[in-house]
Amino acid sequence: MADEDFSGMLQLRKEAIKLAELEVKNFPGLLERSFILTKYAGVSQESSEFRVMQWNVLADALSSSSSTSNFIKCPIQALAWSNRKHRSFQEILNYNPDIICLQEVDHFSDFYLPKLQELGYEGLFLPKKDSPCLKFADNSGPDGCAIFLDEERFKLEESEEISLLDQEDKTTNQVALLVKLFDKKEKKGLCCVVTHLKAKPGFEELRAAQAKSILKSLTNFVESENPEVLVCGDFNAEPSEPVYSVMEEGNNSYSFQSAYKTASQNEPNFTTYKQRPNGEVKHTIDYVWHSSNLRVTGYLGVPDEDDIGSDGLPCMSYPSDHLALIFDFCWS
């Protein structure tokens, strides 16, 4: 893409943000968050940096159909897909990511793909085999994992869809999407994985097995190429769970670091915050894992509870019960 074409695409994205804002003009502004630079900021040329977004966007069927039982303090208008889709689009475009990894996507073909394709992104989608969204009469199809790539920066070379395995190597309902990318600016290969592990307490060992399944599939997928790797997802697991250690220890091919921890020395206080009928749910379960030769040059900080309010998420200023994670990376 020529420089003038790229400049034109950036302008289109800015215009798309303004249009989305007009659709929800009676809503308050999006939740404000600070972007924090690390010690690696400016070490390499700016052109070598690329931005990654990881976000569980909250499936339409799981918000509108179950709103009376799951999000007890969220206003109905803030849960409606007719509003949330514009707010989600705002959140994505505000940060202009090069790689977008999403979970709980149940409007891929009728919203995310066409809207982002118009703005220079290529997208892939992998639904769950037995999506909980399908249990609701007004569903929009199964939810799943999606990845979008800025075509100016990355070329999609290959992809693979996998069902994650349990402790007995049997397939589960959870999935992962693996892609091989070529960084056009740095002339290097990058592998990216997007996944969503089993939810709820009591499945700690299953989540650990699912992570081992990802690592094994990843090794087979990259074979002898040995590219740098990102694994993005909603792991439904706090840092104290076995799955966290599984990712850190890795296997013979890869071990990983959590981007937030390497950038700030600690995981955030929470990445999801909501009010349920049985009480508050607030913990860290979303991660961007990176291999050793990728450095975090900047990241989006997690807001204070006071900035969100005691009613939690979603709310009038944010469209999901999970916060988007944003990281800038450079090649070591």
Short mmCIF file of C-alpha atoms in Angstrom, two decimals:
data_model
loop_
_atom_site.label_atom_id
_atom_site.label_comp_id
_atom_site.label_asym_id
_atom_site.label_seq_id
_atom_site.Cartn_x
_atom_site.Cartn_y
_atom_site.Cartn_z
CA MET A 1 0.00 0.00 0.00
CA ALA A 2 1.40 3.38 -1.00
CA ASP A 3 1.93 6.07 1.66
CA GLU A 4 -0.97 8.13 0.35
CA ASP A 5 -3.23 5.06 0.44
CA PHE A 6 -2.23 4.34 4.03
CA SER A 7 -2.86 7.96 5.00
CA GLY A 8 -6.26 7.69 3.36
CA MET A 9 -7.05 4.54 5.37
CA LEU A 10 -6.17 6.26 8.63
CA GLN A 11 -8.53 9.08 7.69
CA LEU A 12 -11.28 6.55 6.96
CA ARG A 13 -10.77 5.02 10.40
CA LYS A 14 -11.05 8.42 12.06
CA GLU A 15 -14.26 9.10 10.15
CA ALA A 16 -15.61 5.68 11.19
CA ILE A 17 -14.99 6.56 14.84
CA LYS A 18 -16.93 9.80 14.45
CA LEU A 19 -19.85 7.97 12.84
CA ALA A 20 -19.90 5.42 15.65
CA GLU A 21 -19.87 8.25 18.20
CA LEU A 22 -22.89 9.83 16.50
CA GLU A 23 -24.83 6.56 16.82
CA VAL A 24 -24.47 6.72 20.60
CA LYS A 25 -24.32 10.49 21.03
CA ASN A 26 -26.51 10.34 24.14
CA PHE A 27 -24.07 8.02 25.88
CA PRO A 28 -21.16 9.25 28.01
CA GLY A 29 -17.68 9.05 26.51
CA LEU A 30 -15.82 5.76 26.49
CA LEU A 31 -13.96 4.78 29.62
CA GLU A 32 -10.70 6.73 29.70
CA ARG A 33 -7.46 4.86 30.24
CA SER A 34 -3.80 5.88 30.31
CA PHE A 35 -1.20 4.52 27.91
CA ILE A 36 2.06 3.74 29.68
CA LEU A 37 5.51 3.50 28.05
CA THR A 38 8.08 0.96 29.20
CA LYS A 39 11.87 1.12 29.31
CA TYR A 40 11.97 -0.31 25.78
CA ALA A 41 10.01 2.59 24.27
CA GLY A 42 12.10 4.30 21.63
CA VAL A 43 14.88 1.68 21.75
CA SER A 44 14.06 0.57 18.23
CA GLN A 45 12.78 2.58 15.33
CA GLU A 46 9.13 3.44 15.53
CA SER A 47 8.40 1.46 12.37
CA SER A 48 9.35 -1.77 14.11
CA GLU A 49 6.60 -1.47 16.71
CA PHE A 50 3.23 -3.12 16.22
CA ARG A 51 0.11 -2.95 18.36
CA VAL A 52 -1.94 -5.91 19.62
CA MET A 53 -5.45 -5.84 21.06
CA GLN A 54 -6.87 -8.71 23.13
CA TRP A 55 -10.56 -8.44 24.04
CA ASN A 56 -13.52 -10.54 25.07
CA VAL A 57 -16.21 -8.38 23.49
CA LEU A 58 -19.20 -10.06 25.26
CA ALA A 59 -21.47 -12.03 22.95
CA ASP A 60 -24.77 -10.44 22.05
CA ALA A 61 -26.78 -13.53 23.01
CA LEU A 62 -25.07 -13.72 26.40
CA SER A 63 -25.83 -10.11 27.22
CA SER A 64 -29.26 -9.31 25.80
CA SER A 65 -30.84 -12.74 26.33
CA SER A 66 -29.61 -13.18 29.88
CA SER A 67 -29.37 -9.55 30.95
CA THR A 68 -31.89 -9.84 33.77
CA SER A 69 -29.91 -12.62 35.46
CA ASN A 70 -26.26 -11.97 34.59
CA PHE A 71 -25.72 -8.20 34.66
CA ILE A 72 -27.97 -7.06 37.46
CA LYS A 73 -26.76 -3.45 37.67
CA CYS A 74 -26.19 -2.70 34.01
CA PRO A 75 -28.75 -0.43 32.26
CA ILE A 76 -30.71 -2.22 29.56
CA GLN A 77 -29.72 0.34 26.92
CA ALA A 78 -26.04 -0.32 27.66
CA LEU A 79 -26.57 -4.05 27.02
CA ALA A 80 -28.47 -3.69 23.75
CA TRP A 81 -26.44 -4.85 20.75
CA SER A 82 -27.80 -1.93 18.72
CA ASN A 83 -25.75 0.31 21.02
CA ARG A 84 -22.92 -2.00 22.04
CA LYS A 85 -21.82 -2.66 18.47
CA HIS A 86 -21.02 1.03 17.96
CA ARG A 87 -19.26 1.27 21.31
CA SER A 88 -17.21 -1.86 20.51
CA PHE A 89 -16.24 -0.41 17.15
CA GLN A 90 -15.17 2.81 18.88
CA GLU A 91 -13.01 0.92 21.38
CA ILE A 92 -11.23 -1.03 18.65
CA LEU A 93 -10.59 1.87 16.30
CA ASN A 94 -9.54 4.30 19.04
CA TYR A 95 -6.33 2.31 19.49
CA ASN A 96 -5.69 1.54 15.80
CA PRO A 97 -4.30 -1.98 16.46
CA ASP A 98 -2.35 -3.99 13.90
CA ILE A 99 -3.55 -7.33 15.31
CA ILE A 100 -6.98 -7.72 16.92
CA CYS A 101 -7.79 -10.88 18.89
CA LEU A 102 -11.40 -11.22 20.02
CA GLN A 103 -13.49 -13.74 21.95
CA GLU A 104 -17.26 -14.20 22.31
CA VAL A 105 -17.80 -12.93 18.78
CA ASP A 106 -21.30 -13.81 17.55
CA HIS A 107 -21.65 -11.08 14.93
CA PHE A 108 -18.58 -11.84 12.83
CA SER A 109 -20.13 -12.02 9.35
CA ASP A 110 -22.80 -9.36 9.79
CA PHE A 111 -20.78 -6.76 11.69
CA TYR A 112 -17.12 -7.14 12.62
CA LEU A 113 -15.86 -8.55 9.31
CA PRO A 114 -17.57 -6.14 6.89
CA LYS A 115 -16.93 -3.10 9.09
CA LEU A 116 -13.24 -3.87 9.60
CA GLN A 117 -12.67 -5.02 6.01
CA GLU A 118 -13.70 -1.56 4.87
CA LEU A 119 -10.91 -0.18 7.02
CA GLY A 120 -8.04 -2.34 5.81
CA TYR A 121 -8.29 -5.42 8.02
CA GLU A 122 -8.41 -9.08 7.04
CA GLY A 123 -10.35 -11.36 9.40
CA LEU A 124 -10.77 -15.01 10.35
CA PHE A 125 -13.33 -16.62 12.65
CA LEU A 126 -13.58 -19.96 14.45
CA PRO A 127 -16.89 -20.73 16.23
CA LYS A 128 -17.26 -23.05 19.19
CA LYS A 129 -18.80 -26.39 18.32
CA ASP A 130 -21.51 -26.09 20.95
CA SER A 131 -21.76 -22.40 21.64
CA PRO A 132 -23.87 -21.40 24.67
CA CYS A 133 -25.29 -18.62 22.50
CA LEU A 134 -27.30 -21.20 20.57
CA LYS A 135 -29.40 -21.92 23.66
CA PHE A 136 -31.20 -18.59 23.26
CA ALA A 137 -34.06 -18.19 20.80
CA ASP A 138 -32.91 -14.75 19.65
CA ASN A 139 -29.30 -15.76 19.03
CA SER A 140 -27.18 -14.55 16.13
CA GLY A 141 -25.32 -17.84 15.70
CA PRO A 142 -22.48 -19.42 17.66
CA ASP A 143 -19.85 -17.34 19.36
CA GLY A 144 -16.17 -17.97 18.82
CA CYS A 145 -12.69 -16.54 18.42
CA ALA A 146 -11.74 -14.02 15.73
CA ILE A 147 -8.54 -12.41 14.58
CA PHE A 148 -8.10 -9.35 12.38
CA LEU A 149 -4.88 -8.16 10.76
CA ASP A 150 -3.98 -4.76 9.40
CA GLU A 151 -3.12 -5.64 5.81
CA GLU A 152 -0.70 -2.72 5.58
CA ARG A 153 1.51 -4.28 8.26
CA PHE A 154 0.92 -8.04 8.12
CA LYS A 155 0.35 -10.65 5.46
CA LEU A 156 -1.61 -13.78 6.38
CA GLU A 157 0.37 -16.81 5.22
CA GLU A 158 -1.35 -19.78 6.85
CA SER A 159 -3.99 -20.61 9.44
CA GLU A 160 -5.14 -23.63 11.42
CA GLU A 161 -8.24 -24.32 13.49
CA ILE A 162 -8.00 -26.63 16.50
CA SER A 163 -10.31 -28.02 19.15
CA LEU A 164 -8.60 -28.03 22.52
CA LEU A 165 -7.99 -31.33 24.28
CA ASP A 166 -8.72 -32.35 27.85
CA GLN A 167 -6.64 -34.41 30.29
CA GLU A 168 -7.47 -37.59 28.37
CA ASP A 169 -6.73 -36.07 24.96
CA LYS A 170 -10.42 -35.87 24.13
CA THR A 171 -11.74 -32.86 22.24
CA THR A 172 -13.57 -30.16 24.17
CA ASN A 173 -15.93 -27.39 23.13
CA GLN A 174 -13.17 -24.78 23.37
CA VAL A 175 -11.10 -23.80 20.33
CA ALA A 176 -8.01 -21.94 19.21
CA LEU A 177 -7.18 -20.20 15.95
CA LEU A 178 -3.52 -20.23 14.89
CA VAL A 179 -2.14 -17.96 12.17
CA LYS A 180 1.25 -17.46 10.57
CA LEU A 181 1.94 -13.86 9.65
CA PHE A 182 4.63 -12.02 7.74
CA ASP A 183 5.63 -8.61 9.09
CA LYS A 184 6.01 -6.54 5.93
CA LYS A 185 8.03 -3.81 7.63
CA GLU A 186 10.48 -5.99 9.53
CA LYS A 187 10.52 -8.91 7.04
CA LYS A 188 10.00 -11.42 9.82
CA GLY A 189 7.57 -14.19 10.63
CA LEU A 190 5.15 -14.03 13.54
CA CYS A 191 2.71 -16.64 14.81
CA CYS A 192 -0.40 -15.53 16.67
CA VAL A 193 -2.90 -17.67 18.58
CA VAL A 194 -6.33 -16.56 19.81
CA THR A 195 -8.27 -18.75 22.24
CA HIS A 196 -10.95 -18.88 24.93
CA LEU A 197 -10.59 -21.53 27.63
CA LYS A 198 -13.27 -23.28 29.67
CA ALA A 199 -15.03 -21.02 32.18
CA LYS A 200 -16.19 -21.43 35.79
CA PRO A 201 -14.62 -22.76 38.99
CA GLY A 202 -13.88 -26.47 39.19
CA PHE A 203 -12.26 -26.71 35.76
CA GLU A 204 -8.73 -25.69 36.75
CA GLU A 205 -7.11 -28.94 35.57
CA LEU A 206 -9.07 -28.86 32.33
CA ARG A 207 -7.82 -25.35 31.58
CA ALA A 208 -4.25 -26.51 32.23
CA ALA A 209 -4.77 -29.41 29.82
CA GLN A 210 -6.22 -27.05 27.22
CA ALA A 211 -3.14 -24.83 27.47
CA LYS A 212 -0.88 -27.86 26.99
CA SER A 213 -2.98 -28.70 23.94
CA ILE A 214 -2.32 -25.22 22.52
CA LEU A 215 1.43 -25.55 23.10
CA LYS A 216 1.55 -28.94 21.39
CA SER A 217 -0.47 -27.75 18.40
CA LEU A 218 1.64 -24.60 18.18
CA THR A 219 4.87 -26.63 18.00
CA ASN A 220 3.46 -28.73 15.17
CA PHE A 221 2.12 -25.66 13.39
CA VAL A 222 5.36 -23.70 13.28
CA GLU A 223 7.52 -26.82 12.72
CA SER A 224 11.14 -25.77 12.22
CA GLU A 225 10.42 -22.12 11.39
CA ASN A 226 10.72 -20.96 15.02
CA PRO A 227 8.98 -17.56 14.65
CA GLU A 228 8.16 -15.32 17.58
CA VAL A 229 4.73 -16.09 19.02
CA LEU A 230 1.81 -14.33 20.69
CA VAL A 231 -0.95 -16.25 22.49
CA CYS A 232 -3.95 -14.04 23.23
CA GLY A 233 -7.10 -15.00 25.01
CA ASP A 234 -9.61 -15.16 27.78
CA PHE A 235 -8.08 -17.97 29.85
CA ASN A 236 -10.79 -17.83 32.53
CA ALA A 237 -8.01 -18.39 35.04
CA GLU A 238 -6.38 -16.21 37.66
CA PRO A 239 -2.56 -16.12 37.89
CA SER A 240 -2.67 -18.57 40.80
CA GLU A 241 -4.14 -21.33 38.63
CA PRO A 242 -2.05 -24.15 37.09
CA VAL A 243 -2.67 -22.89 33.55
CA TYR A 244 -0.59 -19.78 34.29
CA SER A 245 2.43 -21.93 35.15
CA VAL A 246 1.82 -24.11 32.10
CA MET A 247 2.19 -21.06 29.85
CA GLU A 248 5.24 -19.73 31.68
CA GLU A 249 7.03 -23.08 31.66
CA GLY A 250 5.99 -23.92 28.10
CA ASN A 251 7.55 -26.88 26.34
CA ASN A 252 10.73 -27.70 24.44
CA SER A 253 9.84 -25.20 21.72
CA TYR A 254 8.42 -22.21 23.60
CA SER A 255 7.94 -20.65 26.99
CA PHE A 256 5.97 -17.45 27.46
CA GLN A 257 5.78 -14.29 29.49
CA SER A 258 2.60 -12.42 30.30
CA ALA A 259 2.90 -9.04 28.59
CA TYR A 260 1.28 -7.11 31.42
CA LYS A 261 3.59 -8.65 33.99
CA THR A 262 6.74 -8.03 31.95
CA ALA A 263 5.66 -4.44 31.34
CA SER A 264 4.62 -3.51 34.89
CA GLN A 265 6.12 -6.28 37.09
CA ASN A 266 2.65 -7.41 38.17
CA GLU A 267 -0.61 -8.55 36.64
CA PRO A 268 -3.44 -5.98 36.78
CA ASN A 269 -5.91 -6.04 39.66
CA PHE A 270 -8.62 -7.17 37.27
CA THR A 271 -9.45 -7.58 33.59
CA THR A 272 -13.14 -8.34 34.14
CA TYR A 273 -15.45 -6.68 36.65
CA LYS A 274 -19.18 -7.29 36.96
CA GLN A 275 -22.02 -7.60 39.43
CA ARG A 276 -23.76 -10.98 39.49
CA PRO A 277 -26.78 -12.07 41.55
CA ASN A 278 -24.45 -13.92 43.93
CA GLY A 279 -22.01 -11.03 44.28
CA GLU A 280 -19.15 -9.16 42.66
CA VAL A 281 -16.88 -10.86 40.12
CA LYS A 282 -13.60 -9.03 39.72
CA HIS A 283 -10.36 -10.75 38.74
CA THR A 284 -7.63 -11.09 36.13
CA ILE A 285 -8.31 -13.81 33.55
CA ASP A 286 -7.31 -12.25 30.19
CA TYR A 287 -3.73 -12.39 28.89
CA VAL A 288 -1.37 -11.66 26.05
CA TRP A 289 1.50 -14.14 26.25
CA HIS A 290 4.64 -13.42 24.23
CA SER A 291 7.81 -15.33 23.37
CA SER A 292 11.21 -14.17 24.52
CA ASN A 293 12.35 -12.03 21.57
CA LEU A 294 9.36 -9.71 21.63
CA ARG A 295 9.57 -6.68 23.90
CA VAL A 296 6.69 -4.64 25.28
CA THR A 297 7.27 -0.95 24.56
CA GLY A 298 3.94 0.33 25.86
CA TYR A 299 0.61 -0.82 27.27
CA LEU A 300 -2.85 0.40 28.18
CA GLY A 301 -3.32 0.69 31.92
CA VAL A 302 -6.29 -0.78 33.76
CA PRO A 303 -8.61 1.90 35.17
CA ASP A 304 -9.33 2.30 38.86
CA GLU A 305 -12.56 0.89 40.25
CA ASP A 306 -13.69 4.44 40.97
CA ASP A 307 -13.42 5.27 37.26
CA ILE A 308 -15.71 2.38 36.42
CA GLY A 309 -18.14 2.70 39.31
CA SER A 310 -19.50 0.17 41.77
CA ASP A 311 -22.00 -1.23 39.25
CA GLY A 312 -19.15 -2.77 37.27
CA LEU A 313 -19.15 -3.64 33.56
CA PRO A 314 -20.73 -3.38 31.04
CA CYS A 315 -21.90 0.16 31.70
CA MET A 316 -22.90 3.26 29.79
CA SER A 317 -19.25 4.08 29.14
CA TYR A 318 -18.02 0.59 28.22
CA PRO A 319 -19.60 -2.18 26.11
CA SER A 320 -18.13 -5.40 27.58
CA ASP A 321 -17.64 -7.02 30.97
CA HIS A 322 -13.96 -7.49 30.02
CA LEU A 323 -11.42 -4.74 29.49
CA ALA A 324 -9.47 -4.67 26.24
CA LEU A 325 -5.75 -5.29 26.67
CA ILE A 326 -3.50 -3.23 24.40
CA PHE A 327 0.26 -3.76 23.98
CA ASP A 328 2.88 -2.30 21.69
CA PHE A 329 5.66 -4.74 20.81
CA CYS A 330 9.00 -4.45 19.09
CA TRP A 331 11.38 -7.11 17.88
CA SER A 332 14.30 -7.77 20.18
#
